[in-house]
Amino acid sequence: MTVIKQQDLIDSVADALQFISYYHPLDFVQAVHRAWERELNPAAKDAMAQILLNSRMCAMGHRPICQDTGIVTVFVEIGMSVQWEAECSLDDMINEGVRRAYTHPDNKLRASILEDPAGRRHNTGDNTPAVIHTRLVPGDTVSVQIAAKGGGSENKSKLAMLNPSDSIVDWVAKTLPTMGAGWCPPGILGIGIGGTSEKAMVLAKESLMAPVDIHELRARGPQNRIEELRLEIMDAANRTGIGAQGLGGLTTVLDVKIMDYPTHAASLPVAMIPNCAATRHAHFTLTGEGPALQTPPDVDQWPDISWDPGESVRRVDLDTVTRDEIHTWKPGETLLLSGTMLTGRDAAHKRMTQMLEKGEPLPVDLAGKFIYYVGPVDPVRDEAVGPAGPTTATRMDKFTDYILEETGLAGMIGKAERGPVAVEAIKKHGAVYLMAVGGAAYLVSQAVTKAEVVAFDDLGMEAIYAFTVKDMPVSVAVDSQGESVHITGPRIWKAQIEEQALELI
């Protein structure tokens, strides 16, 4: 009989979560590199270069790939012959591993989990609790699949109760463009088919634990309907032309994973959950012989890619930039920002709006300034700030017009597209929206030379910081006339793919 010790599970969970915070799965890195080599859209190719460079830097520096270090999801299969030497419940052991991983002094990870989600939304401080799925199976081992899922991609999850005669491929092709780019493509789509509504969602999530192998499948040919569907969905997804970071291009999806389950004759539940450019998962098995620790990969297997913004790059001093200068910026143009910017996410925007509506002065002056939508990781050692990539900008859309009107804010920096309400507000006020690459958080943080909390310190990672930056790379995503590259880019590339029959990945 196998005896599993409490400490072995705790240590294994903590080790796996630290490991995946800075090591991409190598198969994912290779898939992004393959897509980068084939990409024809310079903007999308540039974004993937930043993602690959960031990945290599994180693997070498042991710092998080993304500032959003995720909500922990765990799938546990417990052999029915296993005996536990433990004082805690299974959930408590896993959560202790999560707690230790996220508070590790050498690589502290961002605590993003809020309790009382419909009320005061208080941060638990250590990223617990995890979402845990448990199965009892024959055998005498404990098998664990563990992931850290970012909120930007998780928020794009979709569920449909289709009619049995409906096309799953058509549903994906119709639904994917409605998800925008907040899930940080290129990534992986997890599809769950069958069962009931909640079963389909769990299947979709679990499918994302599988390795990237779509190219091997395409080479040998599909052997069943599920494999046929994987290829059909991937081709349909890439024909949308959404591309890396939603900028338009040949590769939106790197792989499609599918799990299915028998379902009612009247039903066809289908769930779709994307994994982003910060795909993070690990697997281990406890056999009673101590903790199961991850084996570090050879960093030399990462592609040695450099990022060059090119000769057309425009350098901007945020401390002296004028409205007239901002009005000359063109959609898709690359900027290198230096100077001082402020940060603020959902909670900060909500509080600022409430203060303005009450006639209260804000603790910061936003006039002529830029605000960066980010919740950074705490710094370690000599860092000014930890990984500090952008968060999904559309969450701030409902505040945009009011904040621009009341404060004189000049511009915003975030991830992915802006919705129609925000685009109209940007045009109305002659402001601008700049995009930083989601999935390149450590690379972005290297541009931050100083960071200090200047307001709302009780909000934790959602406090308002003042960042001093040097050559922070961004692209003009919505110019002062309201033209959005996230509308024009995918539209152009979808047409090119259809008209020129470009070869997809």
XYZ file of C-alpha atoms in Angstrom:
505
model
C 0.000 0.000 0.000
C 1.327 3.444 -0.978
C 1.548 6.020 1.812
C 1.480 9.653 0.684
C 2.799 12.149 3.181
C 1.197 15.532 3.674
C 4.474 17.406 3.241
C 5.232 15.658 -0.051
C 2.030 16.947 -1.658
C 2.546 20.457 -0.263
C 6.143 20.603 -1.504
C 5.204 19.225 -4.924
C 2.413 21.780 -5.429
C 4.617 24.679 -4.310
C 7.465 23.561 -6.559
C 5.201 23.126 -9.602
C 3.658 26.581 -9.234
C 7.023 28.302 -8.877
C 8.296 26.309 -11.875
C 5.452 27.254 -14.211
C 5.595 30.907 -13.194
C 8.857 31.282 -15.138
C 9.108 28.243 -17.466
C 6.768 28.026 -20.420
C 6.144 24.450 -21.573
C 8.818 23.932 -24.227
C 6.248 22.622 -26.742
C 4.398 25.929 -26.441
C 7.593 27.932 -27.007
C 8.340 25.883 -30.104
C 4.809 26.450 -31.417
C 5.083 30.227 -30.979
C 8.498 30.189 -32.652
C 7.093 28.238 -35.589
C 4.295 30.790 -35.922
C 6.774 33.679 -35.656
C 8.872 32.258 -38.485
C 5.849 32.105 -40.803
C 4.067 35.317 -39.848
C 3.692 37.901 -42.625
C 2.168 40.767 -40.632
C 5.086 42.802 -39.192
C 3.041 43.962 -36.178
C 2.028 40.417 -35.232
C 5.550 39.137 -35.834
C 6.900 41.871 -33.579
C 4.442 40.917 -30.813
C 5.461 37.257 -30.980
C 9.133 38.248 -30.881
C 8.478 40.097 -27.630
C 6.636 37.072 -26.219
C 9.532 34.743 -27.106
C 12.161 37.126 -25.776
C 10.181 37.564 -22.568
C 9.878 33.774 -22.213
C 13.636 33.280 -22.488
C 14.340 36.116 -20.041
C 11.943 34.601 -17.483
C 13.459 31.130 -17.871
C 16.893 32.574 -17.214
C 15.905 35.050 -14.493
C 13.302 32.916 -12.700
C 10.694 35.673 -12.688
C 7.037 35.450 -13.765
C 6.146 35.276 -17.450
C 3.105 37.455 -16.787
C 2.185 39.831 -13.983
C -1.113 37.948 -13.733
C 0.210 34.810 -12.071
C -3.230 33.286 -12.314
C -5.904 31.466 -10.405
C -4.692 27.983 -9.544
C -6.669 25.091 -10.998
C -5.872 21.526 -9.984
C -7.026 18.150 -11.295
C -6.211 15.332 -8.866
C -6.593 11.596 -9.492
C -6.253 9.623 -6.261
C -5.630 5.904 -6.415
C -8.143 4.052 -4.274
C -5.336 2.006 -2.689
C -3.519 5.103 -1.427
C -3.234 5.766 2.282
C -2.552 9.271 3.564
C -0.197 10.276 6.347
C -1.750 13.682 6.841
C -3.525 15.899 9.335
C -5.070 18.235 6.744
C -7.753 17.704 4.148
C -6.701 17.326 0.515
C -7.868 20.864 -0.265
C -5.950 22.270 2.705
C -2.756 20.520 1.628
C -3.037 21.870 -1.912
C -3.821 25.362 -0.678
C -0.816 25.302 1.630
C 1.320 24.504 -1.399
C -0.279 27.424 -3.259
C 0.343 29.716 -0.290
C 4.024 28.812 -0.104
C 4.535 29.190 -3.843
C 2.917 32.614 -4.068
C 4.749 34.032 -1.053
C 8.197 32.634 -1.926
C 10.672 35.405 -1.024
C 12.931 34.824 -4.052
C 10.074 34.917 -6.559
C 6.971 36.343 -4.985
C 3.935 35.890 -7.210
C 0.979 38.241 -7.488
C -1.955 37.565 -5.197
C -5.046 38.012 -7.381
C -7.744 36.048 -5.557
C -10.568 37.979 -3.894
C -12.976 36.520 -1.358
C -16.570 37.761 -1.056
C -16.613 38.226 -4.860
C -20.085 39.813 -4.984
C -19.408 42.022 -1.962
C -16.281 43.707 -0.619
C -13.917 41.675 -2.864
C -11.128 41.388 -0.313
C -7.768 40.013 -1.472
C -6.836 36.812 0.363
C -3.192 37.854 0.159
C -1.681 34.522 -0.880
C -3.714 33.509 -3.957
C -5.672 30.835 -2.105
C -7.964 29.047 -2.471
C -7.319 26.991 -5.587
C -10.093 25.489 -7.718
C -9.745 21.744 -7.196
C -11.278 18.832 -9.117
C -10.836 15.379 -7.559
C -11.387 11.873 -8.907
C -10.946 8.490 -7.217
C -9.419 5.973 -9.623
C -7.976 2.458 -9.407
C -4.316 2.380 -8.397
C -1.847 3.341 -5.707
C -0.524 6.740 -6.823
C -1.702 10.341 -6.779
C -1.570 12.102 -10.139
C -1.818 15.899 -10.253
C -2.301 18.320 -13.124
C -1.902 21.930 -12.051
C -2.287 25.215 -13.904
C -2.202 28.938 -13.170
C -4.863 30.521 -15.382
C -4.770 34.253 -16.100
C -7.936 36.284 -15.672
C -7.770 37.868 -19.122
C -8.103 34.539 -20.895
C -10.426 32.999 -18.309
C -12.850 35.908 -18.792
C -13.267 34.951 -22.445
C -14.671 31.484 -21.664
C -17.797 30.616 -23.623
C -20.575 28.055 -23.244
C -23.334 27.228 -25.708
C -26.142 24.708 -25.506
C -26.293 23.896 -29.205
C -28.904 21.845 -30.983
C -27.636 18.357 -31.854
C -27.733 19.259 -35.565
C -25.690 22.465 -35.147
C -22.106 22.791 -36.382
C -19.497 23.096 -33.630
C -16.970 24.489 -36.114
C -19.391 27.219 -37.215
C -20.094 28.146 -33.596
C -16.376 28.512 -32.830
C -15.747 30.541 -36.002
C -18.645 32.860 -35.116
C -17.800 33.160 -31.424
C -14.022 33.611 -31.530
C -14.088 37.125 -33.057
C -16.498 38.265 -30.323
C -13.859 37.407 -27.702
C -11.535 40.194 -28.827
C -7.825 39.938 -28.043
C -8.026 40.143 -24.260
C -7.071 36.458 -24.066
C -3.641 37.328 -25.549
C -3.448 35.268 -28.730
C -1.690 33.315 -30.074
C -2.813 30.644 -27.667
C -4.606 27.334 -27.342
C -8.334 26.669 -27.433
C -9.744 24.103 -25.030
C -13.063 22.638 -26.185
C -15.398 20.551 -24.041
C -18.227 18.705 -25.762
C -21.104 16.826 -24.168
C -22.197 15.916 -20.697
C -24.082 18.812 -19.126
C -23.297 22.496 -19.101
C -20.959 22.298 -16.118
C -19.334 19.094 -17.365
C -18.525 20.688 -20.724
C -16.776 23.574 -18.974
C -14.650 21.245 -16.841
C -13.753 19.182 -19.916
C -12.647 22.309 -21.756
C -10.441 23.380 -18.856
C -8.874 19.946 -18.416
C -8.169 19.639 -22.132
C -5.773 22.578 -21.850
C -3.416 20.413 -19.779
C -2.445 18.374 -22.857
C 0.753 19.013 -24.853
C 0.849 20.945 -28.123
C 0.761 18.275 -30.850
C -1.438 19.604 -33.640
C 1.400 19.504 -36.170
C 2.046 15.825 -35.499
C -1.685 15.175 -35.864
C -1.816 17.037 -39.163
C 1.211 15.139 -40.466
C -0.178 11.658 -39.714
C -3.813 12.494 -40.409
C -6.870 12.297 -38.116
C -8.021 8.869 -36.954
C -11.397 9.771 -35.403
C -14.011 12.531 -35.395
C -12.463 14.392 -32.456
C -9.136 14.648 -34.277
C -10.927 15.821 -37.414
C -12.680 18.485 -35.352
C -9.388 19.699 -33.888
C -8.024 20.376 -37.363
C -11.262 21.891 -38.665
C -11.602 24.240 -35.689
C -7.966 25.318 -35.856
C -8.228 26.128 -39.560
C -11.487 28.031 -39.025
C -9.975 29.958 -36.106
C -6.906 31.016 -38.064
C -8.995 32.041 -41.074
C -10.507 34.780 -38.877
C -7.260 36.731 -39.306
C -7.340 37.911 -35.669
C -3.623 37.231 -35.297
C -1.178 37.771 -32.456
C -2.526 40.258 -29.879
C -5.500 40.860 -32.197
C -3.350 42.861 -34.625
C -4.202 40.705 -37.643
C -2.136 37.871 -39.039
C -1.835 34.236 -39.983
C -1.786 32.653 -36.521
C -4.452 33.176 -33.896
C -4.539 29.643 -32.472
C -1.535 27.353 -31.951
C -3.494 24.200 -31.107
C -7.013 23.019 -30.349
C -7.602 20.489 -27.572
C -10.900 18.614 -27.208
C -12.373 16.356 -24.538
C -15.871 14.927 -24.786
C -18.411 13.025 -22.688
C -21.714 11.289 -23.454
C -24.667 13.668 -23.430
C -28.467 13.722 -23.550
C -30.078 13.033 -26.925
C -31.636 16.497 -26.932
C -28.404 18.313 -26.040
C -25.069 19.388 -27.442
C -23.248 21.387 -24.747
C -20.064 22.998 -26.089
C -17.602 24.989 -23.989
C -14.588 26.956 -25.219
C -11.834 28.201 -22.916
C -8.701 29.856 -24.330
C -5.215 29.609 -22.902
C -3.183 32.757 -23.401
C 0.411 33.528 -24.346
C 1.302 32.818 -20.705
C 0.221 29.170 -20.924
C 1.275 27.555 -17.616
C 0.725 23.986 -16.507
C 2.656 21.113 -14.927
C 2.048 17.471 -14.083
C 3.427 15.191 -11.378
C 2.734 11.838 -9.739
C 3.281 10.946 -6.085
C 4.304 7.336 -5.504
C 5.077 7.432 -1.797
C 8.791 7.998 -2.403
C 8.913 11.667 -1.525
C 7.895 14.880 -3.302
C 7.718 14.950 -7.101
C 9.756 17.956 -8.173
C 9.929 19.475 -11.647
C 13.015 19.062 -13.831
C 14.325 22.369 -15.206
C 14.523 22.468 -19.006
C 17.641 23.434 -20.951
C 17.284 27.160 -21.638
C 19.431 26.679 -24.748
C 16.341 25.075 -26.306
C 14.623 28.473 -26.334
C 14.979 30.327 -29.640
C 17.588 33.071 -29.402
C 15.468 35.966 -30.636
C 16.244 39.636 -30.310
C 13.666 42.398 -30.516
C 14.389 45.463 -32.632
C 11.710 48.198 -32.849
C 13.144 49.350 -36.169
C 14.206 52.708 -37.554
C 10.665 54.093 -37.702
C 10.256 54.007 -33.922
C 9.275 57.306 -32.289
C 10.709 58.209 -28.884
C 8.290 60.003 -26.556
C 9.015 61.972 -23.391
C 5.899 61.545 -21.256
C 6.865 64.524 -19.085
C 6.834 66.996 -21.964
C 4.552 65.434 -24.612
C 1.862 67.765 -25.966
C -1.601 67.211 -27.390
C -0.366 68.434 -30.778
C 2.314 65.754 -30.749
C -0.163 63.060 -29.730
C -2.390 63.998 -32.667
C 0.432 63.109 -35.091
C 0.698 59.508 -33.889
C -0.548 56.957 -36.423
C -2.309 53.611 -35.803
C 0.209 50.770 -35.613
C 3.159 53.091 -35.021
C 5.742 51.880 -32.483
C 6.638 54.241 -29.636
C 9.301 54.052 -26.945
C 8.028 55.815 -23.839
C 10.257 57.509 -21.275
C 9.325 59.608 -18.272
C 6.522 59.294 -15.708
C 3.204 57.492 -16.041
C 0.537 56.558 -13.518
C -1.094 53.154 -13.152
C -4.677 52.191 -12.417
C -7.036 49.265 -12.968
C -10.712 48.523 -12.304
C -10.771 49.246 -8.577
C -8.806 52.480 -8.915
C -11.041 53.715 -11.749
C -14.167 52.916 -9.769
C -12.878 54.777 -6.732
C -11.733 57.796 -8.762
C -15.123 57.988 -10.438
C -16.911 57.862 -7.084
C -14.681 60.629 -5.692
C -15.235 62.874 -8.713
C -18.991 62.356 -8.550
C -18.913 63.477 -4.905
C -16.866 66.557 -5.793
C -13.808 65.262 -3.938
C -10.301 66.016 -5.268
C -8.316 63.104 -6.620
C -5.058 62.150 -4.875
C -3.247 62.368 -8.242
C -3.329 64.896 -11.084
C -4.185 63.146 -14.360
C -4.146 66.228 -16.596
C -1.931 65.615 -19.602
C -0.798 62.300 -18.135
C -0.880 58.675 -19.295
C -2.382 55.904 -17.188
C -1.172 52.325 -17.527
C -3.648 49.531 -16.866
C -1.456 47.216 -14.780
C -1.326 45.360 -11.495
C 2.377 44.565 -11.056
C 4.132 41.774 -9.228
C 6.022 42.892 -6.123
C 9.739 43.468 -6.727
C 12.523 41.241 -5.427
C 16.199 42.002 -4.934
C 17.186 45.140 -6.903
C 14.067 45.344 -9.104
C 12.167 48.617 -9.292
C 9.021 46.558 -9.876
C 8.208 42.955 -10.653
C 6.747 41.806 -13.986
C 4.341 44.509 -15.083
C 2.509 43.648 -18.273
C -0.794 45.241 -19.287
C -4.247 44.076 -18.255
C -7.305 43.880 -20.511
C -8.277 47.433 -21.399
C -11.971 46.832 -22.152
C -12.689 46.482 -18.432
C -12.001 50.210 -18.119
C -14.200 51.178 -21.090
C -17.192 52.216 -18.985
C -15.037 54.713 -17.068
C -13.176 56.158 -20.058
C -15.422 59.015 -21.196
C -16.011 60.307 -17.666
C -12.337 60.138 -16.665
C -11.214 61.857 -19.870
C -13.882 64.553 -19.448
C -13.218 65.266 -15.784
C -9.437 64.931 -15.537
C -7.862 65.899 -18.860
C -6.080 62.547 -19.100
C -4.086 62.442 -22.360
C -3.838 58.726 -22.976
C -4.125 55.161 -21.774
C -1.933 52.072 -22.090
C -3.303 48.542 -21.870
C -3.772 45.187 -23.529
C -5.925 44.294 -26.536
C -8.739 46.265 -28.134
C -11.066 48.986 -26.870
C -14.821 48.696 -27.264
C -16.984 51.133 -29.262
C -17.830 53.270 -26.211
C -14.160 53.797 -25.373
C -13.120 54.388 -28.994
C -15.785 57.073 -29.333
C -14.635 58.700 -26.083
C -11.010 58.691 -27.266
C -12.035 60.385 -30.520
C -14.299 62.871 -28.723
C -11.533 64.025 -26.367
C -8.609 63.761 -28.796
C -6.909 61.236 -26.520
C -4.995 58.105 -27.527
C -4.837 54.442 -26.546
C -1.507 52.614 -26.661
C -1.049 48.842 -26.518
C 1.688 46.927 -24.732
C 2.147 43.232 -25.509
C 0.264 40.854 -23.226
C 2.534 37.962 -22.296
C 5.718 40.061 -22.168
C 5.457 41.286 -18.569
C 9.064 40.735 -17.494
C 10.342 42.412 -20.657
C 8.113 45.432 -19.974
C 9.236 45.632 -16.341
C 12.849 46.075 -17.435
C 11.836 49.498 -18.759
C 10.612 50.611 -15.299
C 13.398 52.341 -13.394
C 11.321 53.525 -10.428
C 7.927 52.588 -8.978
C 6.135 53.957 -5.942
C 2.571 53.784 -4.664
C 1.027 57.258 -4.767
C -2.641 56.541 -3.989
C -5.088 53.865 -2.799
C -2.435 51.663 -1.178
C -5.205 49.628 0.448
C -6.015 48.179 -2.999
C -2.821 46.116 -3.063
C -1.712 45.387 -6.607
C -4.584 47.610 -7.831
C -3.172 50.701 -6.096
C -2.110 53.696 -8.175
C 1.640 53.707 -8.783
C 3.894 56.289 -10.360
C 6.208 54.510 -12.800
C 9.325 56.110 -14.204
C 10.112 54.333 -17.467
C 12.905 54.306 -20.019
C 12.143 53.168 -23.586
C 8.991 51.183 -22.776
C 7.744 49.687 -26.078
C 4.104 50.261 -27.081
C 2.056 50.544 -30.266
C -0.595 53.097 -31.148
C -3.784 51.027 -31.007
C -6.427 53.786 -31.196
C -5.302 57.167 -32.496
C -6.797 60.544 -31.619
C -9.156 60.271 -34.611
C -10.629 57.007 -33.307
C -9.012 54.595 -35.780
C -8.360 51.203 -34.128
C -5.775 48.712 -35.362
C -7.787 45.957 -33.689
C -10.575 46.628 -36.198
C -8.524 47.325 -39.319
C -5.819 44.673 -38.755
C -7.968 41.518 -38.473
C -10.263 42.757 -41.250
C -7.340 43.219 -43.651
C -5.737 39.890 -42.826
C -8.994 37.938 -42.938
C -9.510 39.261 -46.458
C -5.953 38.449 -47.482
C -6.212 34.913 -46.134
C -9.464 34.356 -48.037
C -8.442 36.077 -51.286
C -4.851 34.859 -51.548
C -5.387 31.427 -49.961
C -2.434 32.058 -47.651
C -1.068 28.936 -46.004
C -2.118 28.781 -42.375
C -0.153 27.192 -39.575
